[in-house]
C-alpha atoms as a PDB file:
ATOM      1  CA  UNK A   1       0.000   0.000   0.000  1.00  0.00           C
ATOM      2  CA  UNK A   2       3.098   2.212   0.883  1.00  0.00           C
ATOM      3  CA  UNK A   3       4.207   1.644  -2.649  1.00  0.00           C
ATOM      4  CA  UNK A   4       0.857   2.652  -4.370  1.00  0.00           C
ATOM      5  CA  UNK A   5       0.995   5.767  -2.064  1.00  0.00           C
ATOM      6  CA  UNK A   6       4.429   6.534  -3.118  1.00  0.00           C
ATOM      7  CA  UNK A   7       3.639   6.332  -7.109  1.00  0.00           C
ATOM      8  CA  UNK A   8       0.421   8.568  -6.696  1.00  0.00           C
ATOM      9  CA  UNK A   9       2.745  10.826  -5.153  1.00  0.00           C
ATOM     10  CA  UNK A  10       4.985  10.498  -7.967  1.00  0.00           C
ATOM     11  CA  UNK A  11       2.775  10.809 -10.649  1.00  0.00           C
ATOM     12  CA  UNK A  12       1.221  14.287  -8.887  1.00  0.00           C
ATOM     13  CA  UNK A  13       4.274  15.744  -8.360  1.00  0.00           C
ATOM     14  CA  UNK A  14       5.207  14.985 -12.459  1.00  0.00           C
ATOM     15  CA  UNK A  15       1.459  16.779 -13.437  1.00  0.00           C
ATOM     16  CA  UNK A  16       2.222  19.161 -10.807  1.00  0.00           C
ATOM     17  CA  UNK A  17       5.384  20.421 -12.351  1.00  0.00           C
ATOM     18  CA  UNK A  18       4.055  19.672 -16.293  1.00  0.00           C
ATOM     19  CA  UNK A  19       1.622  21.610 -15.229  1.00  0.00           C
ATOM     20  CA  UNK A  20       3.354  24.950 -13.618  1.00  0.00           C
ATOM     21  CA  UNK A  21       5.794  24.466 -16.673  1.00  0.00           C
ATOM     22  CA  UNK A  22       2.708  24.928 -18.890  1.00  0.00           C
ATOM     23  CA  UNK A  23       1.640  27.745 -17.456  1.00  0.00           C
ATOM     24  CA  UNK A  24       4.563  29.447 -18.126  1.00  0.00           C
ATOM     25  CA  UNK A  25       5.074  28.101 -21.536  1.00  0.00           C
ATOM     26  CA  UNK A  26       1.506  29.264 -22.512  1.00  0.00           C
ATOM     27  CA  UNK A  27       2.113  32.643 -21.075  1.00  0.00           C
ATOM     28  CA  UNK A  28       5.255  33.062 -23.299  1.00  0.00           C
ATOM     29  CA  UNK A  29       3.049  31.594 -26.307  1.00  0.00           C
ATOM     30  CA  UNK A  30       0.304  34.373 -25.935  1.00  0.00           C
ATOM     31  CA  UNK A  31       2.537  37.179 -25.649  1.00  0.00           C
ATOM     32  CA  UNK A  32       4.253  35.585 -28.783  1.00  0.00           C
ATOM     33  CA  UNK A  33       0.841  34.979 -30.120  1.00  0.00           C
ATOM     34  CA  UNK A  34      -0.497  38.891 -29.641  1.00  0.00           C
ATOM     35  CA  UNK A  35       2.634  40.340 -31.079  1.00  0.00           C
ATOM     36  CA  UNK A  36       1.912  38.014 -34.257  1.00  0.00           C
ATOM     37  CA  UNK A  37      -1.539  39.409 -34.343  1.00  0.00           C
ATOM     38  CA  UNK A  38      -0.660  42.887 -33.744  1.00  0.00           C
ATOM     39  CA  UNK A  39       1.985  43.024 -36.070  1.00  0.00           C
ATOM     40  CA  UNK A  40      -0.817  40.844 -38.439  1.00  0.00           C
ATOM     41  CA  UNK A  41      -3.471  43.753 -38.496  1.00  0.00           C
ATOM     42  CA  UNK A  42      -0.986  46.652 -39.193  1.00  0.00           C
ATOM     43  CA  UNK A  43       0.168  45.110 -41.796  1.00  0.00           C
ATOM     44  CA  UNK A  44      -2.891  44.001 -43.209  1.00  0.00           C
ATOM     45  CA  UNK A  45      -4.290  47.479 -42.448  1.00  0.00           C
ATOM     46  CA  UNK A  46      -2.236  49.216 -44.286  1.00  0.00           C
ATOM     47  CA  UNK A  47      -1.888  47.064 -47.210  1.00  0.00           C
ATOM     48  CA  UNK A  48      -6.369  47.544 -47.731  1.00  0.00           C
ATOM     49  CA  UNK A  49      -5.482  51.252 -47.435  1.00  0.00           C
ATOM     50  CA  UNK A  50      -3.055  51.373 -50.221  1.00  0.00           C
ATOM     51  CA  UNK A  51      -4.998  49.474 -52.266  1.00  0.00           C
ATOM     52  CA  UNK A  52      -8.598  50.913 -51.687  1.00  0.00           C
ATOM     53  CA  UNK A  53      -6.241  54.481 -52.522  1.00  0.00           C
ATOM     54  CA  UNK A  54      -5.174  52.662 -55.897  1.00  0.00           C
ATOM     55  CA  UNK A  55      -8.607  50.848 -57.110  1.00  0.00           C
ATOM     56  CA  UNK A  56     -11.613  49.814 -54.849  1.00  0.00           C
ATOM     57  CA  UNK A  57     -12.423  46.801 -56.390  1.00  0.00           C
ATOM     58  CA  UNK A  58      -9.035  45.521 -57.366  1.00  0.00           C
ATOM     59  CA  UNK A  59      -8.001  46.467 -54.328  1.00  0.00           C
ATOM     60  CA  UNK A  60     -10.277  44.152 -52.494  1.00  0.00           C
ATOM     61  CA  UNK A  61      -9.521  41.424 -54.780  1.00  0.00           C
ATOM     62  CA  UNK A  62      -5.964  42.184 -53.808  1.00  0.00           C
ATOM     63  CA  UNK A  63      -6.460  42.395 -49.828  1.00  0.00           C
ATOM     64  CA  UNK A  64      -8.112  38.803 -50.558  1.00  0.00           C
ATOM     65  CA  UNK A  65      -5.765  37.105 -51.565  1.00  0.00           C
ATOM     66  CA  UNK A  66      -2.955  38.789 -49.462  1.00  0.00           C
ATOM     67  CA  UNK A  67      -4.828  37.937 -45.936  1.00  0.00           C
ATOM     68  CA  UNK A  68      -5.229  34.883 -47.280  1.00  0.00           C
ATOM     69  CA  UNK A  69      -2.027  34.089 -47.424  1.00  0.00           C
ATOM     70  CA  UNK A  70      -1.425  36.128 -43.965  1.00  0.00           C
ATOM     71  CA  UNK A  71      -3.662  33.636 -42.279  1.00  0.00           C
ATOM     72  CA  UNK A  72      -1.825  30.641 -43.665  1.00  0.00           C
ATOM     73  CA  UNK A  73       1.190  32.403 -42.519  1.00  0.00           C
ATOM     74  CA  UNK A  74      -0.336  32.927 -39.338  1.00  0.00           C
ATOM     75  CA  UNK A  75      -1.404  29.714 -38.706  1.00  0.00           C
ATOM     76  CA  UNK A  76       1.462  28.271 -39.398  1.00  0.00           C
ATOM     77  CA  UNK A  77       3.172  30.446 -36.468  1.00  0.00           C
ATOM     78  CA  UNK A  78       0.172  29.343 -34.154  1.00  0.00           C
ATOM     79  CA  UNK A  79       0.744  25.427 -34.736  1.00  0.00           C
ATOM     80  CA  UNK A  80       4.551  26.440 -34.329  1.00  0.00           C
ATOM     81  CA  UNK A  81       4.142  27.588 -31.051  1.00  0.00           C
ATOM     82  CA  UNK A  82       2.119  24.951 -29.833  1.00  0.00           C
ATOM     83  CA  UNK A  83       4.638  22.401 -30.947  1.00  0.00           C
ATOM     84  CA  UNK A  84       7.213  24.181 -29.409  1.00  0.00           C
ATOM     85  CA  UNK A  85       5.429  24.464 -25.882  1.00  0.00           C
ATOM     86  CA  UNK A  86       4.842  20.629 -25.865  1.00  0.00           C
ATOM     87  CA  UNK A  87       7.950  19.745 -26.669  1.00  0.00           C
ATOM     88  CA  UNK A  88       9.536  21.925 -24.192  1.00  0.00           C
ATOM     89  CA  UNK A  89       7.729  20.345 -21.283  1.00  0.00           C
ATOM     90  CA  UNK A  90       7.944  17.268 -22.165  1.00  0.00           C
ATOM     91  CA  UNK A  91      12.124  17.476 -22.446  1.00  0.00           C
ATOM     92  CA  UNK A  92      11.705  18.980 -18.914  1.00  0.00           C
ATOM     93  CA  UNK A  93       9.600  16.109 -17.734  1.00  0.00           C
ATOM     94  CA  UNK A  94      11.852  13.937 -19.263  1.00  0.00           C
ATOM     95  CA  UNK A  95      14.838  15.209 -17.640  1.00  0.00           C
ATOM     96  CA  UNK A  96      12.884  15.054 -14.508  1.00  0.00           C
ATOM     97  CA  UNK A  97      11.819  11.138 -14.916  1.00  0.00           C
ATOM     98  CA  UNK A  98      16.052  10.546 -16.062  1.00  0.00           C
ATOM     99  CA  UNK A  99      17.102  11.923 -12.589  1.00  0.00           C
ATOM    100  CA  UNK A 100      14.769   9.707 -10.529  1.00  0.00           C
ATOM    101  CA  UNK A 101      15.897   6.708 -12.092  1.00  0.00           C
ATOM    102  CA  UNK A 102      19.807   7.519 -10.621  1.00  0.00           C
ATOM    103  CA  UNK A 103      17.959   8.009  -6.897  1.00  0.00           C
ATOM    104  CA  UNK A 104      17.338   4.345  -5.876  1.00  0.00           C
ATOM    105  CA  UNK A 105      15.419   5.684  -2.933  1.00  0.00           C
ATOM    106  CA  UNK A 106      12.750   7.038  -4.905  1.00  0.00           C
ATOM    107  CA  UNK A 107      12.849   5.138  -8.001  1.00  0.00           C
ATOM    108  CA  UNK A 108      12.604   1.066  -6.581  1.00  0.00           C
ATOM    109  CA  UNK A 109       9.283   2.086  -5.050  1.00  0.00           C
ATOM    110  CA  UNK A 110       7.948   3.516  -8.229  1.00  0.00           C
ATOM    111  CA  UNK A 111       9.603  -0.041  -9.623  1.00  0.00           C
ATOM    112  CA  UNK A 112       7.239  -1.969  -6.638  1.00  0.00           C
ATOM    113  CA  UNK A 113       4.649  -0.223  -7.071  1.00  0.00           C
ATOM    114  CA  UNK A 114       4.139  -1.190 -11.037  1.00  0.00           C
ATOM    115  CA  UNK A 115       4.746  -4.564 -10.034  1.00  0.00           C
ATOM    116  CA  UNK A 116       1.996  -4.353  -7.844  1.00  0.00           C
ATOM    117  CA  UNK A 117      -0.333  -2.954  -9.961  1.00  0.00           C
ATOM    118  CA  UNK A 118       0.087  -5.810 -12.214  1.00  0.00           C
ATOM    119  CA  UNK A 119      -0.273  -8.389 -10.244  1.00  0.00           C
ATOM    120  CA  UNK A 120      -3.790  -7.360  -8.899  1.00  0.00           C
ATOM    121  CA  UNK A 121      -5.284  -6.096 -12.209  1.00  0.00           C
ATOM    122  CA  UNK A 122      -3.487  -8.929 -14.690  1.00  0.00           C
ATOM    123  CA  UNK A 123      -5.460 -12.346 -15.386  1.00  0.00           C
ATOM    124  CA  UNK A 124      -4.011 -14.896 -13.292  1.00  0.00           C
ATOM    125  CA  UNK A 125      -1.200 -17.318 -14.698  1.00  0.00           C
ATOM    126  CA  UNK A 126       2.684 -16.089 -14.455  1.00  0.00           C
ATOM    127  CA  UNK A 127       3.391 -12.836 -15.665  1.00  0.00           C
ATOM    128  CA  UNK A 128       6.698 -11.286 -17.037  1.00  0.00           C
ATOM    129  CA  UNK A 129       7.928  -7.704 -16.034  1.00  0.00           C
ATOM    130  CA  UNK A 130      10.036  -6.512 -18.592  1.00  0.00           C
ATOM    131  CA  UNK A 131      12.663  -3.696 -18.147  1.00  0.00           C
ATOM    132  CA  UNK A 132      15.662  -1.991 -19.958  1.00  0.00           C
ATOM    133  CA  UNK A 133      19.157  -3.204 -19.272  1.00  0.00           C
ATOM    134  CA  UNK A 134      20.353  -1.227 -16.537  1.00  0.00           C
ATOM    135  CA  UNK A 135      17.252  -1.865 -14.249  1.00  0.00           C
ATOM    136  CA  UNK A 136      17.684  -5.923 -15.147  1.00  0.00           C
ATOM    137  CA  UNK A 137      21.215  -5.348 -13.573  1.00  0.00           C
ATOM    138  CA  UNK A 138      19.751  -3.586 -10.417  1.00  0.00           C
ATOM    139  CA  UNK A 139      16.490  -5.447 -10.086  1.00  0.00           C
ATOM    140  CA  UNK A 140      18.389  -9.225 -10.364  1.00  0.00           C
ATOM    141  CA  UNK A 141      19.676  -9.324  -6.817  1.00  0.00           C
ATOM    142  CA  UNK A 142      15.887  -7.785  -4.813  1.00  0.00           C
ATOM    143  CA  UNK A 143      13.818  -9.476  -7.085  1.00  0.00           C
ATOM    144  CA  UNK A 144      12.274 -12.841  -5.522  1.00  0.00           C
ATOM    145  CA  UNK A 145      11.989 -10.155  -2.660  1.00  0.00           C
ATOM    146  CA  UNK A 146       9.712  -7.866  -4.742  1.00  0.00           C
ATOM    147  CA  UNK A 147       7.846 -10.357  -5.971  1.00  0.00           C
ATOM    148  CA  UNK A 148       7.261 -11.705  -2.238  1.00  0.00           C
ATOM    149  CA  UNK A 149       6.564  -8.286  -1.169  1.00  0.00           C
ATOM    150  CA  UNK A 150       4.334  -6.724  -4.452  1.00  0.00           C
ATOM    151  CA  UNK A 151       2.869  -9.888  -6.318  1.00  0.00           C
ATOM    152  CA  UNK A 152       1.641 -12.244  -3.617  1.00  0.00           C
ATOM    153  CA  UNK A 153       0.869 -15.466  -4.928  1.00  0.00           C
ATOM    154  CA  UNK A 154       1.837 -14.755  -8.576  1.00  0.00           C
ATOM    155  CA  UNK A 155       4.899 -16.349 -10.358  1.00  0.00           C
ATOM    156  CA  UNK A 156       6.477 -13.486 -12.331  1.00  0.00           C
ATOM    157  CA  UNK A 157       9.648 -13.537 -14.663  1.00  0.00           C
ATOM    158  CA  UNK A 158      12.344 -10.520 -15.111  1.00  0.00           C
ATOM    159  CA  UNK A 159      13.320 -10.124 -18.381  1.00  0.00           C
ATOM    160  CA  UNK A 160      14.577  -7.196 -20.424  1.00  0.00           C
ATOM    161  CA  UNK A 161      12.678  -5.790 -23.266  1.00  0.00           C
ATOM    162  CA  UNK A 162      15.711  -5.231 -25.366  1.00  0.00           C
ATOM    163  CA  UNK A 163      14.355  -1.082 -25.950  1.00  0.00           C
ATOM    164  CA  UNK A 164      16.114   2.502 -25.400  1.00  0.00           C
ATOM    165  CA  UNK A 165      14.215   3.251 -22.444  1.00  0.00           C
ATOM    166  CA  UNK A 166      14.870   5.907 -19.338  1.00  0.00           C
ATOM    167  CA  UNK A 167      13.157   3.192 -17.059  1.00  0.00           C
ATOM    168  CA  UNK A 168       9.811   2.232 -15.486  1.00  0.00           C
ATOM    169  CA  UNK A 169       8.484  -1.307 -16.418  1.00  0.00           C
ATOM    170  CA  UNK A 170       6.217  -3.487 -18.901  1.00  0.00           C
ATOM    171  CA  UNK A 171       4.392  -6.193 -17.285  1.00  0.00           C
ATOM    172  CA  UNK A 172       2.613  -8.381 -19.311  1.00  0.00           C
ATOM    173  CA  UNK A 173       1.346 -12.257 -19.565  1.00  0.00           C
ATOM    174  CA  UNK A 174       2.795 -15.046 -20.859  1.00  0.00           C
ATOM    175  CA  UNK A 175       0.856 -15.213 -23.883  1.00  0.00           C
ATOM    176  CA  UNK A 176       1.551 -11.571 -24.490  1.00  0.00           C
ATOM    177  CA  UNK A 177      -2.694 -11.321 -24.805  1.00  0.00           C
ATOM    178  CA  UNK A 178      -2.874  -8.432 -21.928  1.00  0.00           C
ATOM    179  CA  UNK A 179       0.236  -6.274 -20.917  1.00  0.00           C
ATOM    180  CA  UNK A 180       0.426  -2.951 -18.662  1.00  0.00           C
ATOM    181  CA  UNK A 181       2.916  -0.405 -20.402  1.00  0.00           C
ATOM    182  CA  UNK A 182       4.363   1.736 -17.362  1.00  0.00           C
ATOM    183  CA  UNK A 183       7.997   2.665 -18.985  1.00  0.00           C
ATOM    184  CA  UNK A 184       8.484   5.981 -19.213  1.00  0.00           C
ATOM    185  CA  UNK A 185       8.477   6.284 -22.539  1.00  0.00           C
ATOM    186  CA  UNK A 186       4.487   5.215 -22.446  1.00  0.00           C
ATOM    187  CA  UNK A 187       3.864   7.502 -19.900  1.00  0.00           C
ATOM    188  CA  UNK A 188       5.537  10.712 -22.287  1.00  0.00           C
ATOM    189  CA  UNK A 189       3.248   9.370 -25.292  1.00  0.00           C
ATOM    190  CA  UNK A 190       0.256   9.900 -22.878  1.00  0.00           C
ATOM    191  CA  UNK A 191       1.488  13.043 -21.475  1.00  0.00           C
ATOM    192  CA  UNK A 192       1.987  14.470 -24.936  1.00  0.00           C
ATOM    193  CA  UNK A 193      -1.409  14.035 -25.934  1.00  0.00           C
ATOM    194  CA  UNK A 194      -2.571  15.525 -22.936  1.00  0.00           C
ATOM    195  CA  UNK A 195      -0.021  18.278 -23.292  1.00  0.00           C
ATOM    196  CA  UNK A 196      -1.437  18.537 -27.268  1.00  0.00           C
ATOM    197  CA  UNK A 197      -5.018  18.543 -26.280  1.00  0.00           C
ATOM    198  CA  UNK A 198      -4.615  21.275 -23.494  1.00  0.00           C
ATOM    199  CA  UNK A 199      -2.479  23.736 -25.999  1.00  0.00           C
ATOM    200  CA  UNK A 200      -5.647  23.549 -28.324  1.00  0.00           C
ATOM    201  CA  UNK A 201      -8.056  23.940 -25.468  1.00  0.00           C
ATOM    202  CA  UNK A 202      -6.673  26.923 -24.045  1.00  0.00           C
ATOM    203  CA  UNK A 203      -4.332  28.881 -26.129  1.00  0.00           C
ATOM    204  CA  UNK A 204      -5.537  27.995 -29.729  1.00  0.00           C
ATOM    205  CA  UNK A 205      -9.238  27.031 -29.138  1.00  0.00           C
ATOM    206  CA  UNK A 206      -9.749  29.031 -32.597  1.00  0.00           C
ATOM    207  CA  UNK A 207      -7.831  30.585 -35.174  1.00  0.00           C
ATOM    208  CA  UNK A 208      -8.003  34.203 -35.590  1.00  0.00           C
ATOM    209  CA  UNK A 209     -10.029  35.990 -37.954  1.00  0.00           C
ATOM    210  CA  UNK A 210      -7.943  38.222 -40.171  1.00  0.00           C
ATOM    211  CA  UNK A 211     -10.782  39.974 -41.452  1.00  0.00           C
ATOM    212  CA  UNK A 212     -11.158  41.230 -37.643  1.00  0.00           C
ATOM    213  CA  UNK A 213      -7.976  42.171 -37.264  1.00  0.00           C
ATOM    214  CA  UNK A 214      -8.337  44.933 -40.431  1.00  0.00           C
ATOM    215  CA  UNK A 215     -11.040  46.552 -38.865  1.00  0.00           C
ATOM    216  CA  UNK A 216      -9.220  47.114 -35.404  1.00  0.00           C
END
């Protein structure tokens, strides 16, 4: 139970600091983001008053096309941004997850408390926890102990999984029919999407409307 505590704890703590880190990073996106518009509508502005100077209607054919191509430029920008702010917090959460795999104290309960998970949600029949090379090194020598401790009952094999991998562990069956994936490569694909779906949510919910911006 200790070990179940100490992964929840874990696993807040990550959110916790993805999250503060995306606060930040969407705060430096929307000032980036208002200077693009700003600097969007002045141009555009004056570009509609040149024309409408030059010719009225071939000026709006003109204006058309040009803020048309503005909002593809735009838009680009906007996805660029997002990209970027994803990607920086997940290399920040990655460094974070690399740095608690070289604290033993703090990273063998994480380890347990995988192992445990498995063993009560998994059908029953022997299971195998795979891991990457280094962690097969460490694990060798405590695991019947783990196993005695986190998987009562069950009969479960170390093996490695032969992947680049920072860590965690991939516990599966024999059969290879049902498997939990908890390396931390897994958990980054999940926190990416969630990282992807909150950039659209909040700081690109819609894109803007040029035609707007040339009236401000």
């Amino acid at each position: 139970m200790a070990s179940e505590s100490q992964v929840d704890q874990l696993e807040q703590v990550l959110l916790g600091q993805a999250q503060s880190l995306a606060r930040e990073e969407l705060h430096n996106a929307e000032v980036a983001s208002n200077r693009i518009r700003s600097e969007a509508a002045a141009r555009l502005k004056l570009l509609e008053e040149r024309e409408t100077l030059a010719a009225k209607s071939d000026a709006e054919r003109l204006v058309r096309r040009r803020i048309q191509a503005e909002e593809t430029r735009l838009s680009g920008e906007l996805d660029r941004l997002r990209w970027t702010l994803s990607e920086t917090i997940l290399s920040r959460v990655r460094d974070a997850l690399g740095a608690l795999t070289q604290d033993q104290e703090r990273y063998l309960p994480v380890l347990s408390g995988f192992l445990a998970e498995a063993a009560r949600s998994l059908p029953p029949g022997p299971l195998v926890a795979e891991v990457n090379g280094t962690d097969l090194d460490r694990l060798r020598p405590l695991w019947p102990e783990m196993v005695r401790r986190d998987a009562v009952g069950r009969q479960v094999e170390l093996a490695a999984h032969g992947l680049p991998s920072l860590g965690g562990m991939r516990i599966r069956t024999t059969d290879n029919r049902v498997r939990l994936d908890h390396t931390f490569e897994a958990r980054l694909t999940r926190l990416a999407e969630d990282l992807a779906r909150m950039a659209m949510e909040q700081l690109f919910a819609g894109r803007p409307n040029l035609d707007q911006l040339i009236q401000l």
